[in-house]
Amino acid sequence: MEGRPLAERIRRDVAAEAAEVGSVALATVLVGDDAASEVYIRLKHRAAEEAGIAAIDHRLPADAAEEDVLDLVAELNDDDAVDGVLVQTPLPAHIDEATVMRAIDPMKDVDGLHPVNAGQLFLGRPTLVGATPLGIMRLLEEHGVGLAGRRAVVVGRSLIVGKPVAMLLLQANATVTVCHSRTADLAAETRAADVLVAATGQAGMIRAEMVKPGAAVVDVGITRTEAGLVGDVDPEVARVAGLLTPVPGGVGPMTIALLLANAVRAARYRRGVLAFPRG
Ligand code: NDP
């Protein structure tokens, strides 16, 4: 399941939608100098600009206080020219991520991490949902992977990938199991999966004998090694799986494309083109 061609198509559609909305602006906040985060921010900015979305780059030093981050988020919330606010994670350990995510205006929360957006997803009435889980669902849809009544297993329960993708799979009527580091017999769970989503960051941990023949396997993991980027799924799995996403070139490009789609969605909420539930 190649991500690049589909991501390109989505980015073209997003560019047309952004033009229709008028001006769309996405502000990113990077705290510290994590090398991987720098790369992600650069990719997001380049993609945004290609789609006609203004990308505004905010940087804070690694020793910035939580207050400084909250002040910047408040400023971006108040800035009428900003449609989407993305605070790149991980944040330095002294900053509480939940506090920062809660501070973002829910209508500008393009990562879907504010409790309002996370709650809407839980309620089965999704508003802004994170780009990675959305990208995974689009890839499965594009490849005709049926979900209703089928067994989906998600390995990983993070707020940014595991939990939201489990909710989307459930909403698509899959029978969903969520596994994590304390799961007793992981292989027994994954072998039962018609659709397997691996999002752990443990390179190559999903081995061929853990996969049901013919299963659709989505590899979200990205680990940097001397040989380049590798996923959570051992390459041998290609012999067993019916469909498999490559790393790189699978979920990664989809994440970028759906982030841009989220920026346009946020702009539509803000302009009242789409109704945003207010609690
Ligand atoms: P987190 O570290 O937040 O979560 C990892 C999850 O995997 C946790 O729930 C953890 O369990 C679980 N886990 C770790 N080790 C094992 C194990 N041995 N067996 C079973 N479960 C395990 O990571 P993220 O969700 O943020 O990211 C996961 C990976 O996806 C990373 O490699 C990240 O770089 C990549 N990623 C890729 C994106 C893309 O666009 N392609 C976007 C976002 C992330 P527990 O909760 O018990 O600790």
XYZ file of C-alpha atoms and ligand atoms in Angstrom:
327
model
C 0.000 0.000 0.000
C 2.111 2.839 -1.319
C 1.312 6.132 0.377
C 2.966 8.575 -1.987
C 0.616 8.461 -5.005
C -2.505 8.749 -2.854
C -0.911 11.460 -0.713
C -0.093 13.429 -3.843
C -3.680 13.204 -5.011
C -4.949 14.351 -1.629
C -2.507 17.256 -1.621
C -3.754 18.367 -5.018
C -7.349 18.221 -3.773
C -6.359 20.130 -0.636
C -4.696 22.821 -2.741
C -7.936 23.303 -4.671
C -9.959 23.397 -1.442
C -7.540 25.861 0.177
C -7.932 28.163 -2.836
C -11.697 27.903 -2.508
C -11.605 28.774 1.210
C -9.393 31.788 0.521
C -6.354 32.133 2.765
C -5.476 29.212 5.047
C -2.637 29.431 7.571
C -1.056 26.723 9.692
C 1.195 27.703 12.598
C 3.663 25.182 13.988
C 5.452 25.336 17.314
C 8.715 23.474 17.784
C 10.239 23.450 21.257
C 13.879 22.396 21.443
C 16.100 20.951 18.765
C 15.076 17.319 18.363
C 16.511 16.335 14.962
C 13.555 14.172 13.871
C 11.060 16.891 14.849
C 13.024 19.431 12.804
C 12.714 17.181 9.763
C 8.965 16.703 10.276
C 8.394 20.429 10.647
C 10.368 21.139 7.493
C 8.364 18.538 5.516
C 5.075 19.915 6.831
C 6.008 23.476 5.919
C 7.130 22.573 2.427
C 3.960 20.576 1.777
C 1.765 23.365 3.161
C 3.334 25.969 0.928
C 2.995 23.722 -2.121
C -0.717 23.473 -1.353
C -1.060 27.253 -1.043
C -1.346 27.094 2.751
C 0.742 29.641 4.640
C 3.054 27.914 7.115
C 4.142 29.950 10.118
C 7.179 28.627 11.961
C 7.508 29.292 15.702
C 10.501 28.017 17.647
C 11.225 28.013 21.346
C 14.438 26.877 23.045
C 14.592 23.459 24.753
C 14.650 25.163 28.161
C 11.539 27.267 27.488
C 9.126 27.187 30.442
C 5.679 25.632 30.072
C 4.316 29.162 30.557
C 6.209 30.337 27.474
C 4.644 27.606 25.369
C 1.194 28.376 26.771
C 1.676 32.099 26.079
C 2.615 31.384 22.472
C -0.373 29.060 22.035
C -2.666 31.751 23.472
C -1.233 34.272 21.022
C -1.855 31.899 18.092
C -5.372 31.167 19.336
C -6.116 34.892 19.343
C -4.557 35.519 15.944
C -7.403 35.621 13.476
C -5.023 34.992 10.581
C -4.081 31.560 11.995
C -6.396 28.634 11.186
C -4.447 25.659 12.526
C -2.043 25.304 15.460
C 0.287 22.332 15.667
C 2.598 21.857 18.638
C 5.184 19.288 17.581
C 5.685 16.405 20.017
C 7.535 15.131 21.895
C 7.863 18.234 24.070
C 10.781 18.484 26.510
C 10.110 16.412 29.651
C 9.488 19.452 31.900
C 6.478 20.508 29.795
C 3.183 18.684 30.272
C 1.855 17.781 26.825
C -1.738 17.388 27.992
C -1.729 20.916 29.452
C -0.422 22.369 26.198
C -2.899 20.432 24.025
C -5.763 21.537 26.232
C -4.686 25.161 25.726
C -5.098 25.023 21.924
C -8.368 26.421 20.576
C -10.256 23.189 19.676
C -11.216 24.650 16.296
C -7.522 25.160 15.463
C -6.403 21.799 16.884
C -5.183 20.096 13.687
C -3.691 17.144 15.624
C -7.037 16.372 17.264
C -5.468 16.200 20.722
C -7.668 18.704 22.553
C -10.163 16.909 24.848
C -13.071 18.305 22.798
C -11.798 16.725 19.586
C -10.642 13.515 21.295
C -14.052 13.370 22.994
C -15.950 13.913 19.745
C -14.054 10.984 18.250
C -14.908 8.848 21.274
C -18.558 9.816 20.825
C -18.432 8.668 17.206
C -18.912 12.224 15.933
C -15.399 13.092 14.788
C -14.384 16.727 14.309
C -10.630 17.246 13.947
C -8.880 13.857 14.090
C -5.095 13.408 13.959
C -3.535 13.170 10.512
C -1.851 9.788 11.023
C -5.017 7.872 11.981
C -6.915 9.609 9.158
C -4.137 8.716 6.728
C -4.228 5.060 7.779
C -7.976 4.904 7.155
C -7.628 6.535 3.734
C -4.936 4.022 2.745
C -7.137 1.087 3.768
C -10.085 2.563 1.911
C -8.023 3.223 -1.217
C -6.930 -0.417 -1.307
C -10.430 -1.750 -0.812
C -9.685 -3.290 2.579
C -13.054 -4.223 4.047
C -13.431 -3.387 7.732
C -17.029 -4.152 8.707
C -17.148 -7.354 10.714
C -13.430 -7.969 10.343
C -10.835 -8.269 13.052
C -8.537 -5.257 13.399
C -5.631 -5.301 15.819
C -3.778 -2.109 16.740
C -0.403 -2.478 18.441
C 0.264 0.732 20.384
C -2.092 2.926 22.413
C -0.671 6.418 22.074
C -2.956 9.443 21.911
C -1.575 10.427 18.515
C -1.875 7.056 16.718
C -3.021 3.919 18.563
C -6.123 5.159 20.386
C -7.587 7.352 17.629
C -7.034 4.763 14.882
C -8.696 2.144 17.099
C -11.708 4.462 17.423
C -11.893 5.037 13.656
C -11.659 1.290 12.989
C -14.425 0.699 15.519
C -16.538 3.344 13.841
C -15.980 1.496 10.552
C -17.489 -1.578 12.261
C -14.311 -3.607 12.666
C -13.921 -5.746 15.775
C -10.995 -3.968 17.377
C -8.308 -5.146 19.779
C -5.730 -2.713 21.137
C -2.396 -4.209 22.235
C 0.473 -2.582 24.114
C 3.648 -3.365 26.012
C 1.749 -5.273 28.711
C -0.239 -7.466 26.327
C 0.347 -11.038 27.509
C 0.558 -12.927 24.205
C 1.005 -10.369 21.456
C 1.599 -12.905 18.677
C -1.696 -14.670 19.449
C -3.512 -11.324 19.117
C -1.766 -10.188 15.937
C -2.185 -13.591 14.237
C -5.950 -13.166 14.528
C -5.896 -9.835 12.681
C -7.386 -9.328 9.224
C -6.105 -5.770 9.520
C -2.997 -5.115 11.608
C -1.769 -1.637 12.504
C 1.652 -1.499 14.131
C 2.509 1.759 15.912
C 5.127 1.032 18.548
C 8.444 2.495 17.389
C 10.072 -0.921 18.000
C 11.943 -1.691 14.784
C 10.985 -4.972 13.127
C 8.983 -6.227 16.114
C 6.140 -7.608 13.975
C 7.641 -10.757 12.491
C 6.220 -12.959 9.723
C 4.995 -15.649 12.125
C 2.888 -13.019 13.934
C 0.833 -12.199 10.824
C -2.206 -13.989 9.416
C -1.686 -14.953 5.757
C -3.364 -12.403 3.513
C -3.771 -9.758 6.226
C -3.559 -6.033 5.457
C -0.654 -4.659 7.494
C -0.088 -0.967 8.170
C 3.360 -0.073 9.457
C 3.291 3.272 11.255
C 6.643 2.926 13.020
C 9.644 5.011 12.093
C 13.016 4.170 13.569
C 16.223 5.752 12.359
C 19.013 3.228 11.864
C 22.376 3.421 10.122
C 20.735 1.688 7.167
C 17.999 4.360 7.008
C 14.412 4.518 8.223
C 12.816 1.232 9.253
C 9.327 0.380 10.435
C 7.840 -1.788 13.164
C 7.227 -4.552 10.647
C 9.968 -6.966 9.657
C 10.437 -6.973 5.840
C 9.817 -10.767 5.865
C 6.164 -9.993 6.592
C 5.797 -9.104 2.888
C 5.843 -12.873 2.172
C 2.771 -13.447 4.342
C 0.693 -10.276 4.221
C -1.821 -9.566 1.479
C -1.098 -5.846 1.652
C 1.682 -3.978 3.436
C 2.676 -0.319 3.688
C 6.341 0.467 2.974
C 8.579 2.480 5.310
C 9.393 5.067 4.162
C 6.667 5.955 1.654
C 3.602 4.504 3.358
C 1.937 6.202 6.316
C 4.451 9.082 6.467
C 3.350 10.887 3.279
C -0.280 10.263 4.185
C 0.226 11.994 7.539
C 1.525 15.115 5.829
C -1.316 15.161 3.300
C -4.031 14.741 5.926
C -2.460 17.410 8.118
C -2.996 19.855 5.258
C -6.553 18.582 4.874
C -7.037 19.253 8.591
C -5.763 22.817 8.212
C -8.415 23.412 5.543
C -11.026 21.744 7.746
C -10.049 24.026 10.628
C -10.354 27.043 8.327
C -13.856 25.912 7.366
C -14.868 25.523 11.012
C -13.562 28.962 11.762
C -15.433 30.517 8.857
C -18.634 28.733 9.820
C -18.685 26.707 6.575
C -18.659 23.624 8.808
C -20.412 23.618 12.171
C -18.166 22.988 15.153
C -19.880 21.633 18.265
C -19.474 24.051 21.168
C -19.783 22.693 24.691
P 4.560 6.044 21.642
O 5.943 5.747 22.121
O 3.790 7.177 22.205
O 3.677 4.722 21.822
C 4.173 3.471 21.518
C 3.130 2.435 21.874
O 3.635 1.153 21.527
C 2.784 2.384 23.366
O 1.392 2.243 23.511
C 3.520 1.154 23.856
O 2.863 0.466 24.906
C 3.523 0.286 22.633
N 4.644 -0.649 22.646
C 5.957 -0.335 22.791
N 6.689 -1.454 22.766
C 5.833 -2.495 22.600
C 5.982 -3.886 22.522
N 7.194 -4.466 22.601
N 4.886 -4.658 22.374
C 3.653 -4.096 22.283
N 3.451 -2.759 22.353
C 4.525 -1.977 22.516
O 4.711 6.159 20.066
P 3.778 6.872 18.959
O 2.439 6.245 18.914
O 3.901 8.329 19.041
O 4.585 6.420 17.664
C 4.769 5.054 17.349
C 5.689 4.955 16.159
O 5.046 5.550 15.038
C 7.008 5.698 16.302
O 8.001 4.964 15.602
C 6.761 7.013 15.622
O 7.959 7.580 15.112
C 5.877 6.564 14.512
N 4.998 7.614 13.994
C 4.919 7.716 12.645
C 4.104 8.631 12.075
C 4.015 8.680 10.609
O 3.512 9.652 10.077
N 4.453 7.646 9.888
C 3.304 9.563 12.885
C 3.376 9.311 14.301
C 4.227 8.381 14.818
P 2.628 1.130 26.370
O 1.482 2.083 26.191
O 2.272 -0.047 27.214
O 3.905 1.782 26.730
